[in-house]
C-alpha positions as a Markdown table, in Angstrom:
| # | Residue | x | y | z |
|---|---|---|---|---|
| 1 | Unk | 0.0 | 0.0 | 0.0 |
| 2 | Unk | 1.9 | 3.0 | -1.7 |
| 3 | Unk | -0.6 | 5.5 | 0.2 |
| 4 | Unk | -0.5 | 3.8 | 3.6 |
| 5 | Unk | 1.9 | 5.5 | 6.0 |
| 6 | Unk | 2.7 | 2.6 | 8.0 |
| 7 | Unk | 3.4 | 0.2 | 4.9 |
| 8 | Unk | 6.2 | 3.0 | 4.2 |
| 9 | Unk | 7.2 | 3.1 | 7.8 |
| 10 | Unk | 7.6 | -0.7 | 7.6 |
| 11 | Unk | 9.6 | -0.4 | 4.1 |
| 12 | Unk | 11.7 | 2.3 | 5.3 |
| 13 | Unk | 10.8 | 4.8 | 3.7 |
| 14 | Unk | 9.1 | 7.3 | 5.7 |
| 15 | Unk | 10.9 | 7.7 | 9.3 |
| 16 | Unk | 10.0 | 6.9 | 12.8 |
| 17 | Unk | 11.7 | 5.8 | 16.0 |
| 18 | Unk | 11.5 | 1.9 | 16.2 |
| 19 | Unk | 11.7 | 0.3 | 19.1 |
| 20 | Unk | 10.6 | -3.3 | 18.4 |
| 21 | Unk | 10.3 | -5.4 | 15.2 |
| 22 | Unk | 10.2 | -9.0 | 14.0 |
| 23 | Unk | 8.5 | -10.9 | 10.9 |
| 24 | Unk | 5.3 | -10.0 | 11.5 |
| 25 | Unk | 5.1 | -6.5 | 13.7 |
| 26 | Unk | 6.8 | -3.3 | 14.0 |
| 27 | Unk | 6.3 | -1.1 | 17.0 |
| 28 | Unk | 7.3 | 2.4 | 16.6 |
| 29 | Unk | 6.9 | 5.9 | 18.7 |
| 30 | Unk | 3.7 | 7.5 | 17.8 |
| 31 | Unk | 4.7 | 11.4 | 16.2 |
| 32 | Unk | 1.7 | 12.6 | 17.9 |
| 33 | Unk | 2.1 | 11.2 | 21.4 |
| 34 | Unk | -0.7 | 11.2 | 24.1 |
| 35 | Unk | 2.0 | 11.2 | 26.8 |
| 36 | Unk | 5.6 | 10.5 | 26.7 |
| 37 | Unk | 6.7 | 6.5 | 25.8 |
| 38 | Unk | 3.1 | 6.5 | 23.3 |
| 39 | Unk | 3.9 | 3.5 | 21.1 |
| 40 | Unk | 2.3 | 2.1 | 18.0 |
| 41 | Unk | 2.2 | -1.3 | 17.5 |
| 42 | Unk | 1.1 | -2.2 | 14.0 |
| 43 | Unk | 1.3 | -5.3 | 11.6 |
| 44 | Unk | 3.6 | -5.3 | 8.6 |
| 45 | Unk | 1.1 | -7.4 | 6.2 |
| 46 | Unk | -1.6 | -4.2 | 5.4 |
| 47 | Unk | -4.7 | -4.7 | 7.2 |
| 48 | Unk | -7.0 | -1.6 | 7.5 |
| 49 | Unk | -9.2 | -2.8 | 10.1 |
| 50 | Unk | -9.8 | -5.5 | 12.6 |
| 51 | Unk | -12.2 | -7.6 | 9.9 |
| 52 | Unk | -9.2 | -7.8 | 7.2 |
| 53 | Unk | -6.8 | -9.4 | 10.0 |
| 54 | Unk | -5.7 | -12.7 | 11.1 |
| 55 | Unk | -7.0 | -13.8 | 14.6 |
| 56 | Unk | -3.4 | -15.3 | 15.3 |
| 57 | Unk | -1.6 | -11.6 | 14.0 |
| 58 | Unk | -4.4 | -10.0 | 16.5 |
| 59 | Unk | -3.5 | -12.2 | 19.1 |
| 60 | Unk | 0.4 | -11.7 | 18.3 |
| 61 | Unk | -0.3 | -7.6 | 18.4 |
| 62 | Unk | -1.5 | -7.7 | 21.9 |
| 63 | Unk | 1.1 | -9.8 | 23.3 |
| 64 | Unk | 3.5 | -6.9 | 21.9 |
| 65 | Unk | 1.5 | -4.6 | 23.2 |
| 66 | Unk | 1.8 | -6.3 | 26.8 |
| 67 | Unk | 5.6 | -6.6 | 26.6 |
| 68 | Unk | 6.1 | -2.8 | 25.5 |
| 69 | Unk | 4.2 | -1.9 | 28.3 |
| 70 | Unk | 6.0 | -4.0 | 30.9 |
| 71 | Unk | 9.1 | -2.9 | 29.4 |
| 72 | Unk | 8.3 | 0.9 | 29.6 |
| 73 | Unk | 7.6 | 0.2 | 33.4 |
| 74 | Unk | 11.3 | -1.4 | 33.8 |
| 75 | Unk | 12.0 | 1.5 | 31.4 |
| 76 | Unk | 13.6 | 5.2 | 32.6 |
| 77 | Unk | 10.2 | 6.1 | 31.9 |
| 78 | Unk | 8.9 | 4.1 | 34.8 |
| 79 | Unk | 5.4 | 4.0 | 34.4 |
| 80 | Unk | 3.0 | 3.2 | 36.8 |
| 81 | Unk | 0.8 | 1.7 | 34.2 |
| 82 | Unk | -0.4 | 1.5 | 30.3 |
| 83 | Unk | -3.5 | 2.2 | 28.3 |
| 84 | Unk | -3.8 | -0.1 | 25.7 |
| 85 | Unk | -6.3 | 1.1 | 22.9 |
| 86 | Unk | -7.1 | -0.4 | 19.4 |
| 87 | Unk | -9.8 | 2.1 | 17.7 |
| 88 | Unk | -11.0 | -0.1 | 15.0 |
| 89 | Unk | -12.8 | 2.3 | 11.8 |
| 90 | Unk | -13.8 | 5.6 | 11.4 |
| 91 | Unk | -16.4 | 5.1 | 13.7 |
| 92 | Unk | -14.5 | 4.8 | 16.5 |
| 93 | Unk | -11.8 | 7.4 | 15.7 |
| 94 | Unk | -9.4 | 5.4 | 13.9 |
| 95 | Unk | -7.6 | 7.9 | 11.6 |
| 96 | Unk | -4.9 | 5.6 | 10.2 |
| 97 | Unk | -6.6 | 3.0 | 8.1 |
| 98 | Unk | -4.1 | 0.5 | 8.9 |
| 99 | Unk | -4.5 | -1.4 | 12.4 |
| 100 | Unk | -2.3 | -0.2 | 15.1 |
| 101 | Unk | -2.4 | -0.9 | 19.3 |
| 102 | Unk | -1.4 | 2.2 | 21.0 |
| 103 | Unk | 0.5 | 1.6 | 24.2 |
| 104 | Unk | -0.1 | 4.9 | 26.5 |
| 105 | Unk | 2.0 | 4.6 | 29.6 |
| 106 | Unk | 0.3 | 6.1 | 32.5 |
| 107 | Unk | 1.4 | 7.7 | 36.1 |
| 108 | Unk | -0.4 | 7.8 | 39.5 |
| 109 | Unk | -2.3 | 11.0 | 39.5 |
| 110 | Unk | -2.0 | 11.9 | 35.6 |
| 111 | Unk | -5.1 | 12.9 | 35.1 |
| 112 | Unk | -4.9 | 16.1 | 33.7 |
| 113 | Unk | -1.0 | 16.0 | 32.2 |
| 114 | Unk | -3.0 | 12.5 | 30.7 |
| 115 | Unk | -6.1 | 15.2 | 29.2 |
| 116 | Unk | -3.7 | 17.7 | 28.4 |
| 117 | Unk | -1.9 | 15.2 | 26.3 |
| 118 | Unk | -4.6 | 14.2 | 24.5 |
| 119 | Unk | -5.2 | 17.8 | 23.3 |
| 120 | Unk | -1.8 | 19.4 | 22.4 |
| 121 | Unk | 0.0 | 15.9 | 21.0 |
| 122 | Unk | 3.6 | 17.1 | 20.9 |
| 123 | Unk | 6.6 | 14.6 | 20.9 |
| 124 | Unk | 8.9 | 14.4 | 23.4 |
| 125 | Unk | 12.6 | 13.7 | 22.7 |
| 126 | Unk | 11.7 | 10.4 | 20.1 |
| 127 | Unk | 15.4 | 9.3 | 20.1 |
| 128 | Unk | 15.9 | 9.8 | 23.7 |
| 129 | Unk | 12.4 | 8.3 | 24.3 |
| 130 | Unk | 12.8 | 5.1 | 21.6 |
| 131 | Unk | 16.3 | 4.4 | 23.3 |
| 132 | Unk | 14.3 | 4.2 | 27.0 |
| 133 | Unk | 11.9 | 1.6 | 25.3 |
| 134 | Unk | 14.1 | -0.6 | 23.7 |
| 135 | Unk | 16.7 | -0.5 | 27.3 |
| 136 | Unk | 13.1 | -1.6 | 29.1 |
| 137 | Unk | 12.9 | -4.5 | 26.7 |
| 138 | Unk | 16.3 | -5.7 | 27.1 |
| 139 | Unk | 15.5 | -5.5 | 30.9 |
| 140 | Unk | 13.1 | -7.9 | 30.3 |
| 141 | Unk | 15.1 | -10.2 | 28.1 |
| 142 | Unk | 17.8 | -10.1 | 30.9 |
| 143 | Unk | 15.1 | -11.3 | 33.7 |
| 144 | Unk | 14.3 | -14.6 | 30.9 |
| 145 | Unk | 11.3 | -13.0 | 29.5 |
| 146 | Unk | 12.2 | -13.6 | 25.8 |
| 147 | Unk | 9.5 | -13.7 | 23.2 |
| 148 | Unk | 9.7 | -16.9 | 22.6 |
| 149 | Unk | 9.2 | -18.0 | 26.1 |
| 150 | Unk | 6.0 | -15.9 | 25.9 |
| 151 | Unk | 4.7 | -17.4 | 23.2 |
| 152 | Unk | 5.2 | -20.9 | 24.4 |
| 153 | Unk | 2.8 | -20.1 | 27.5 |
């Protein structure tokens, strides 16, 4: 998909700051962030909604989206927690037509930095931010939670 920003994300040729990939998924730092860590995690096969994707790549999207979000915990972000949100068609405010798993970390008493977030949408420090991720996740390689051990449970 020539049009699709995502399927160019995935071929390299539009930019954005990785911080997870394999065969099947790309996770990325979303250029509009809700708060700071915001991650997308998106397939690489072009599926614009839920209905035109795999069960099993579904499945495989959220269990990325649960790692990320333990790993920003373990991350120099330290979260306290995670929103993770699919908006599936126009309806319910996908704007991307391409599914994609946000992974919103959270803090104790956020509320309004959270809302605030929501309205102005302004990166913060992608390289600096990206780098935080991927340290979280190879936190939680080091402690034996690999993906493959994942996926076997």
């Amino acid at each position: 998909m020539n049009d699709c920003v995502f399927c160019r994300i995935v071929a390299g040729e539009a930019p954005a700051a990785k911080v997870y990939e394999d065969d099947a998924l790309c996770a990325f730092l979303d250029i509009r962030p809700i708060a700071r860590g915001h991650t997308l995690v998106i397939p690489k096969r072009h599926a614009a909604e839920l209905e035109d994707l795999d069960a099993e790549l579904g499945a495989r999207i959220f269990r990325a989206g649960h790692r990320l979000a333990l790993a920003i915990r373990r991350s120099r972000l330290a979260a306290d927690g995670a929103n993770l949100v699919l908006n599936d068609g126009r309806a319910a405010f996908q704007t991307v037509p391409h599914v994609h798993l946000h992974v919103i970390p959270r803090r104790h008493g956020d509320t309004l930095r959270f809302a605030k977030g929501f309205l102005l949408r302004r990166p913060h420090d992608p390289v600096a931010t990206a780098a935080a991720i991927r340290d979280g996740i190879a936190a939680l390689d080091n402690k034996g939670a690999s993906p493959e051990k994942e996926n076997e449970g």
